C-alpha positions as protocol buffer text, in pm:
chain_id: "A"
residue {
  index: 1
  type: MET
  ca { x: -344 y: 2639 z: -597 }
}
residue {
  index: 2
  type: ILE
  ca { x: -240 y: 2727 z: -232 }
}
residue {
  index: 3
  type: GLY
  ca { x: 112 y: 2876 z: -201 }
}
residue {
  index: 4
  type: ALA
  ca { x: 263 y: 2766 z: -512 }
}
residue {
  index: 5
  type: LYS
  ca { x: 675 y: 2795 z: -526 }
}
residue {
  index: 6
  type: VAL
  ca { x: 944 y: 2669 z: -695 }
}
residue {
  index: 7
  type: ALA
  ca { x: 1097 y: 2313 z: -578 }
}
residue {
  index: 8
  type: LYS
  ca { x: 1459 y: 2254 z: -513 }
}
residue {
  index: 9
  type: ASP
  ca { x: 1629 y: 1993 z: -716 }
}
residue {
  index: 10
  type: PRO
  ca { x: 1631 y: 1650 z: -473 }
}
residue {
  index: 11
  type: ARG
  ca { x: 1968 y: 1592 z: -600 }
}
residue {
  index: 12
  type: GLY
  ca { x: 2089 y: 1929 z: -414 }
}
residue {
  index: 13
  type: ALA
  ca { x: 2173 y: 2132 z: -744 }
}
residue {
  index: 14
  type: GLY
  ca { x: 1901 y: 2395 z: -691 }
}
residue {
  index: 15
  type: GLU
  ca { x: 1746 y: 2352 z: -1039 }
}
residue {
  index: 16
  type: PRO
  ca { x: 1410 y: 2392 z: -1031 }
}
residue {
  index: 17
  type: GLN
  ca { x: 1182 y: 2024 z: -1097 }
}
residue {
  index: 18
  type: GLY
  ca { x: 819 y: 2169 z: -1066 }
}
residue {
  index: 19
  type: ASN
  ca { x: 602 y: 2341 z: -853 }
}
residue {
  index: 20
  type: LEU
  ca { x: 511 y: 2258 z: -502 }
}
residue {
  index: 21
  type: VAL
  ca { x: 171 y: 2265 z: -399 }
}
residue {
  index: 22
  type: LYS
  ca { x: 38 y: 2259 z: -60 }
}
residue {
  index: 23
  type: ARG
  ca { x: -247 y: 2002 z: -29 }
}
residue {
  index: 24
  type: GLY
  ca { x: -505 y: 2198 z: 151 }
}
residue {
  index: 25
  type: GLY
  ca { x: -734 y: 1995 z: 365 }
}
residue {
  index: 26
  type: GLN
  ca { x: -519 y: 1697 z: 392 }
}
residue {
  index: 27
  type: ARG
  ca { x: -397 y: 1495 z: 640 }
}
residue {
  index: 28
  type: SER
  ca { x: -22 y: 1654 z: 656 }
}
residue {
  index: 29
  type: GLY
  ca { x: -69 y: 1969 z: 486 }
}
residue {
  index: 30
  type: ARG
  ca { x: 281 y: 1889 z: 368 }
}
residue {
  index: 31
  type: TRP
  ca { x: 437 y: 2042 z: 43 }
}
residue {
  index: 32
  type: GLN
  ca { x: 404 y: 1807 z: -262 }
}
residue {
  index: 33
  type: PHE
  ca { x: 575 y: 1807 z: -589 }
}
residue {
  index: 34
  type: GLY
  ca { x: 311 y: 1908 z: -880 }
}
residue {
  index: 35
  type: ALA
  ca { x: 270 y: 1777 z: -1220 }
}
residue {
  index: 36
  type: GLY
  ca { x: 616 y: 1952 z: -1335 }
}
residue {
  index: 37
  type: LEU
  ca { x: 848 y: 1717 z: -1148 }
}
residue {
  index: 38
  type: ARG
  ca { x: 1099 y: 1545 z: -1394 }
}
residue {
  index: 39
  type: SER
  ca { x: 1175 y: 1184 z: -1309 }
}
residue {
  index: 40
  type: ILE
  ca { x: 1530 y: 1166 z: -1133 }
}
residue {
  index: 41
  type: TRP
  ca { x: 1548 y: 804 z: -1168 }
}
residue {
  index: 42
  type: SER
  ca { x: 1931 y: 784 z: -1262 }
}
residue {
  index: 43
  type: ALA
  ca { x: 2040 y: 1087 z: -1031 }
}
residue {
  index: 44
  type: LYS
  ca { x: 2328 y: 1012 z: -786 }
}
residue {
  index: 45
  type: ASN
  ca { x: 2432 y: 1177 z: -457 }
}
residue {
  index: 46
  type: MET
  ca { x: 2051 y: 1291 z: -465 }
}
residue {
  index: 47
  type: ASN
  ca { x: 1893 y: 1474 z: -155 }
}
residue {
  index: 48
  type: VAL
  ca { x: 1663 y: 1198 z: -32 }
}
residue {
  index: 49
  type: GLU
  ca { x: 1524 y: 1384 z: 248 }
}
residue {
  index: 50
  type: ALA
  ca { x: 1394 y: 1629 z: -26 }
}
residue {
  index: 51
  type: LEU
  ca { x: 1161 y: 1336 z: -184 }
}
residue {
  index: 52
  type: GLU
  ca { x: 795 y: 1383 z: -152 }
}
residue {
  index: 53
  type: ILE
  ca { x: 478 y: 1235 z: -258 }
}
residue {
  index: 54
  type: VAL
  ca { x: 405 y: 1361 z: -621 }
}
residue {
  index: 55
  type: GLN
  ca { x: 51 y: 1401 z: -719 }
}
residue {
  index: 56
  type: TYR
  ca { x: -131 y: 1313 z: -1076 }
}
residue {
  index: 57
  type: PRO
  ca { x: -86 y: 1398 z: -1301 }
}
residue {
  index: 58
  type: ALA
  ca { x: 307 y: 1430 z: -1262 }
}
residue {
  index: 59
  type: LYS
  ca { x: 445 y: 1254 z: -1597 }
}
residue {
  index: 60
  type: VAL
  ca { x: 678 y: 1000 z: -1367 }
}
residue {
  index: 61
  type: LEU
  ca { x: 342 y: 819 z: -1280 }
}
residue {
  index: 62
  type: ARG
  ca { x: 269 y: 727 z: -1604 }
}
residue {
  index: 63
  type: GLN
  ca { x: 650 y: 616 z: -1724 }
}
residue {
  index: 64
  type: LYS
  ca { x: 740 y: 251 z: -1727 }
}
residue {
  index: 65
  type: ALA
  ca { x: 963 y: 236 z: -1448 }
}
residue {
  index: 66
  type: LYS
  ca { x: 1334 y: 100 z: -1514 }
}
residue {
  index: 67
  type: PRO
  ca { x: 1483 y: -170 z: -1307 }
}
residue {
  index: 68
  type: VAL
  ca { x: 1698 y: -61 z: -1016 }
}
residue {
  index: 69
  type: GLY
  ca { x: 2070 y: -151 z: -1052 }
}
residue {
  index: 70
  type: ALA
  ca { x: 2307 y: -213 z: -723 }
}
residue {
  index: 71
  type: ILE
  ca { x: 2128 y: -197 z: -420 }
}
residue {
  index: 72
  type: ASP
  ca { x: 2359 y: 55 z: -235 }
}
residue {
  index: 73
  type: GLU
  ca { x: 2306 y: 300 z: 34 }
}
residue {
  index: 74
  type: GLU
  ca { x: 2131 y: 545 z: -214 }
}
residue {
  index: 75
  type: VAL
  ca { x: 1851 y: 299 z: -259 }
}
residue {
  index: 76
  type: LYS
  ca { x: 1857 y: 188 z: 106 }
}
residue {
  index: 77
  type: ALA
  ca { x: 1796 y: 550 z: 206 }
}
residue {
  index: 78
  type: VAL
  ca { x: 1521 y: 593 z: -53 }
}
residue {
  index: 79
  type: ALA
  ca { x: 1364 y: 302 z: 83 }
}
residue {
  index: 80
  type: ALA
  ca { x: 1372 y: 433 z: 436 }
}
residue {
  index: 81
  type: ARG
  ca { x: 1213 y: 792 z: 326 }
}
residue {
  index: 82
  type: MET
  ca { x: 953 y: 594 z: 143 }
}
residue {
  index: 83
  type: ILE
  ca { x: 840 y: 421 z: 439 }
}
residue {
  index: 84
  type: GLU
  ca { x: 867 y: 757 z: 631 }
}
residue {
  index: 85
  type: LEU
  ca { x: 633 y: 924 z: 377 }
}
residue {
  index: 86
  type: MET
  ca { x: 395 y: 616 z: 352 }
}
residue {
  index: 87
  type: ARG
  ca { x: 366 y: 629 z: 738 }
}
residue {
  index: 88
  type: GLU
  ca { x: 314 y: 982 z: 768 }
}
residue {
  index: 89
  type: GLU
  ca { x: 1 y: 981 z: 502 }
}
residue {
  index: 90
  type: GLU
  ca { x: -128 y: 671 z: 646 }
}
residue {
  index: 91
  type: GLY
  ca { x: -100 y: 458 z: 338 }
}
residue {
  index: 92
  type: VAL
  ca { x: -18 y: 83 z: 309 }
}
residue {
  index: 93
  type: GLY
  ca { x: 211 y: 106 z: -2 }
}
residue {
  index: 94
  type: LEU
  ca { x: 424 y: 355 z: -189 }
}
residue {
  index: 95
  type: ALA
  ca { x: 605 y: 267 z: -536 }
}
residue {
  index: 96
  type: ALA
  ca { x: 950 y: 469 z: -629 }
}
residue {
  index: 97
  type: PRO
  ca { x: 746 y: 658 z: -925 }
}
residue {
  index: 98
  type: GLN
  ca { x: 536 y: 828 z: -636 }
}
residue {
  index: 99
  type: VAL
  ca { x: 841 y: 997 z: -494 }
}
residue {
  index: 100
  type: GLY
  ca { x: 926 y: 1133 z: -838 }
}
residue {
  index: 101
  type: LEU
  ca { x: 1205 y: 863 z: -901 }
}
residue {
  index: 102
  type: SER
  ca { x: 1119 y: 600 z: -1211 }
}
residue {
  index: 103
  type: TRP
  ca { x: 1256 y: 296 z: -1038 }
}
residue {
  index: 104
  type: ARG
  ca { x: 1083 y: -45 z: -1017 }
}
residue {
  index: 105
  type: MET
  ca { x: 1088 y: -46 z: -624 }
}
residue {
  index: 106
  type: PHE
  ca { x: 785 y: -36 z: -373 }
}
residue {
  index: 107
  type: VAL
  ca { x: 715 y: -50 z: 2 }
}
residue {
  index: 108
  type: THR
  ca { x: 435 y: -181 z: 178 }
}
residue {
  index: 109
  type: VAL
  ca { x: 287 y: -289 z: 509 }
}
residue {
  index: 110
  type: ALA
  ca { x: 19 y: -550 z: 544 }
}
residue {
  index: 111
  type: GLU
  ca { x: -203 y: -319 z: 745 }
}
residue {
  index: 112
  type: LYS
  ca { x: -174 y: 35 z: 830 }
}
residue {
  index: 113
  type: ASP
  ca { x: -362 y: -57 z: 1153 }
}
residue {
  index: 114
  type: LYS
  ca { x: -33 y: -175 z: 1273 }
}
residue {
  index: 115
  type: PRO
  ca { x: 238 y: 102 z: 1260 }
}
residue {
  index: 116
  type: LYS
  ca { x: 498 y: -60 z: 1455 }
}
residue {
  index: 117
  type: GLU
  ca { x: 498 y: -363 z: 1195 }
}
residue {
  index: 118
  type: PRO
  ca { x: 825 y: -343 z: 972 }
}
residue {
  index: 119
  type: ALA
  ca { x: 764 y: -257 z: 641 }
}
residue {
  index: 120
  type: LYS
  ca { x: 854 y: -450 z: 345 }
}
residue {
  index: 121
  type: VAL
  ca { x: 1054 y: -320 z: 73 }
}
residue {
  index: 122
  type: TYR
  ca { x: 1030 y: -468 z: -299 }
}
residue {
  index: 123
  type: ILE
  ca { x: 1296 y: -405 z: -571 }
}
residue {
  index: 124
  type: ASN
  ca { x: 1244 y: -514 z: -942 }
}
residue {
  index: 125
  type: PRO
  ca { x: 946 y: -677 z: -825 }
}
residue {
  index: 126
  type: VAL
  ca { x: 758 y: -945 z: -1069 }
}
residue {
  index: 127
  type: LEU
  ca { x: 412 y: -1025 z: -1037 }
}
residue {
  index: 128
  type: LYS
  ca { x: 210 y: -1351 z: -1124 }
}
residue {
  index: 129
  type: LEU
  ca { x: -154 y: -1299 z: -1095 }
}
residue {
  index: 130
  type: SER
  ca { x: -436 y: -1577 z: -1095 }
}
residue {
  index: 131
  type: GLY
  ca { x: -728 y: -1667 z: -960 }
}
residue {
  index: 132
  type: GLU
  ca { x: -1079 y: -1514 z: -983 }
}
residue {
  index: 133
  type: ASN
  ca { x: -1115 y: -1112 z: -933 }
}
residue {
  index: 134
  type: GLU
  ca { x: -1265 y: -964 z: -673 }
}
residue {
  index: 135
  type: GLU
  ca { x: -1384 y: -592 z: -568 }
}
residue {
  index: 136
  type: MET
  ca { x: -1209 y: -420 z: -322 }
}
residue {
  index: 137
  type: GLU
  ca { x: -1183 y: -18 z: -223 }
}
residue {
  index: 138
  type: GLU
  ca { x: -855 y: 131 z: -306 }
}
residue {
  index: 139
  type: GLY
  ca { x: -673 y: 460 z: -273 }
}
residue {
  index: 140
  type: CYS
  ca { x: -357 y: 601 z: -383 }
}
residue {
  index: 141
  type: LEU
  ca { x: -106 y: 830 z: -205 }
}
residue {
  index: 142
  type: SER
  ca { x: -54 y: 1060 z: -562 }
}
residue {
  index: 143
  type: LEU
  ca { x: -470 y: 1093 z: -593 }
}
residue {
  index: 144
  type: PRO
  ca { x: -547 y: 1215 z: -235 }
}
residue {
  index: 145
  type: ASN
  ca { x: -901 y: 1176 z: -106 }
}
residue {
  index: 146
  type: ILE
  ca { x: -1009 y: 928 z: -401 }
}
residue {
  index: 147
  type: HIS
  ca { x: -1129 y: 603 z: -325 }
}
residue {
  index: 148
  type: VAL
  ca { x: -1253 y: 352 z: -569 }
}
residue {
  index: 149
  type: GLU
  ca { x: -1369 y: -39 z: -626 }
}
residue {
  index: 150
  type: VAL
  ca { x: -1110 y: -209 z: -827 }
}
residue {
  index: 151
  type: LEU
  ca { x: -1115 y: -536 z: -982 }
}
residue {
  index: 152
  type: ARG
  ca { x: -806 y: -744 z: -849 }
}
residue {
  index: 153
  type: PRO
  ca { x: -701 y: -1104 z: -875 }
}
residue {
  index: 154
  type: LYS
  ca { x: -752 y: -1282 z: -541 }
}
residue {
  index: 155
  type: THR
  ca { x: -416 y: -1462 z: -565 }
}
residue {
  index: 156
  type: ALA
  ca { x: -73 y: -1288 z: -668 }
}
residue {
  index: 157
  type: GLU
  ca { x: 271 y: -1424 z: -657 }
}
residue {
  index: 158
  type: ILE
  ca { x: 566 y: -1180 z: -630 }
}
residue {
  index: 159
  type: THR
  ca { x: 933 y: -1215 z: -687 }
}
residue {
  index: 160
  type: ALA
  ca { x: 1132 y: -944 z: -620 }
}
residue {
  index: 161
  type: LEU
  ca { x: 1492 y: -874 z: -410 }
}
residue {
  index: 162
  type: GLY
  ca { x: 1511 y: -728 z: -89 }
}
residue {
  index: 163
  type: LEU
  ca { x: 1723 y: -461 z: 59 }
}
residue {
  index: 164
  type: ASP
  ca { x: 1995 y: -723 z: 125 }
}
residue {
  index: 165
  type: GLY
  ca { x: 1993 y: -800 z: -260 }
}
residue {
  index: 166
  type: LYS
  ca { x: 1846 y: -1161 z: -192 }
}
residue {
  index: 167
  type: GLU
  ca { x: 1502 y: -1280 z: -364 }
}
residue {
  index: 168
  type: ILE
  ca { x: 1220 y: -1263 z: -176 }
}
C-alpha cells in the first residue's frame, strides 16, 4: 500500500470511513477509498466533492443497492460528481456503489471516444435482458487494470428515471 491515510467522512463529520490508497501506476494516481469504506447511502448533506471511486473488495460493492427516493439537489450533485469521476478515469459507466453509495443509480456514455457526448443518468433502473449471449471485453473502475471477456445478452431494455424524475 502506498501512502495509506485515514479518509474523512464524505458527509463532513470527520469520522474515519476507511483507508485511502494511492493507486500507483494508474491513469490518475488519485487517492481512492479502500475496503474499509462504509456505505453512506442514507446520508444527507454529504460532501459530494469527497466522493471517490472505491476499489474491490469494498463491502458496498457486494451489497444490494437501495432505491433512490426523491430526486433532489443532492442526488443531482452526486450524479454530476459520478460523471466527473467517470470521465477522469476514461470510463464508460459508473454505478453509485462504486463511489461508496448503496444507491440504485448509474451514469454512462455510449462511447468513451466521444468525451463531449452528454452522459446519461439512470435512477432506479430495471433491466429486461433478451437475445443470445455475446462475448465482449469489459473492465471496471473498481477493479483497475483488469479486463476480461464476459458473456452478456445482446439485447437489454431498461426502464429508469432521469434526473428530471421522468421515466426514460
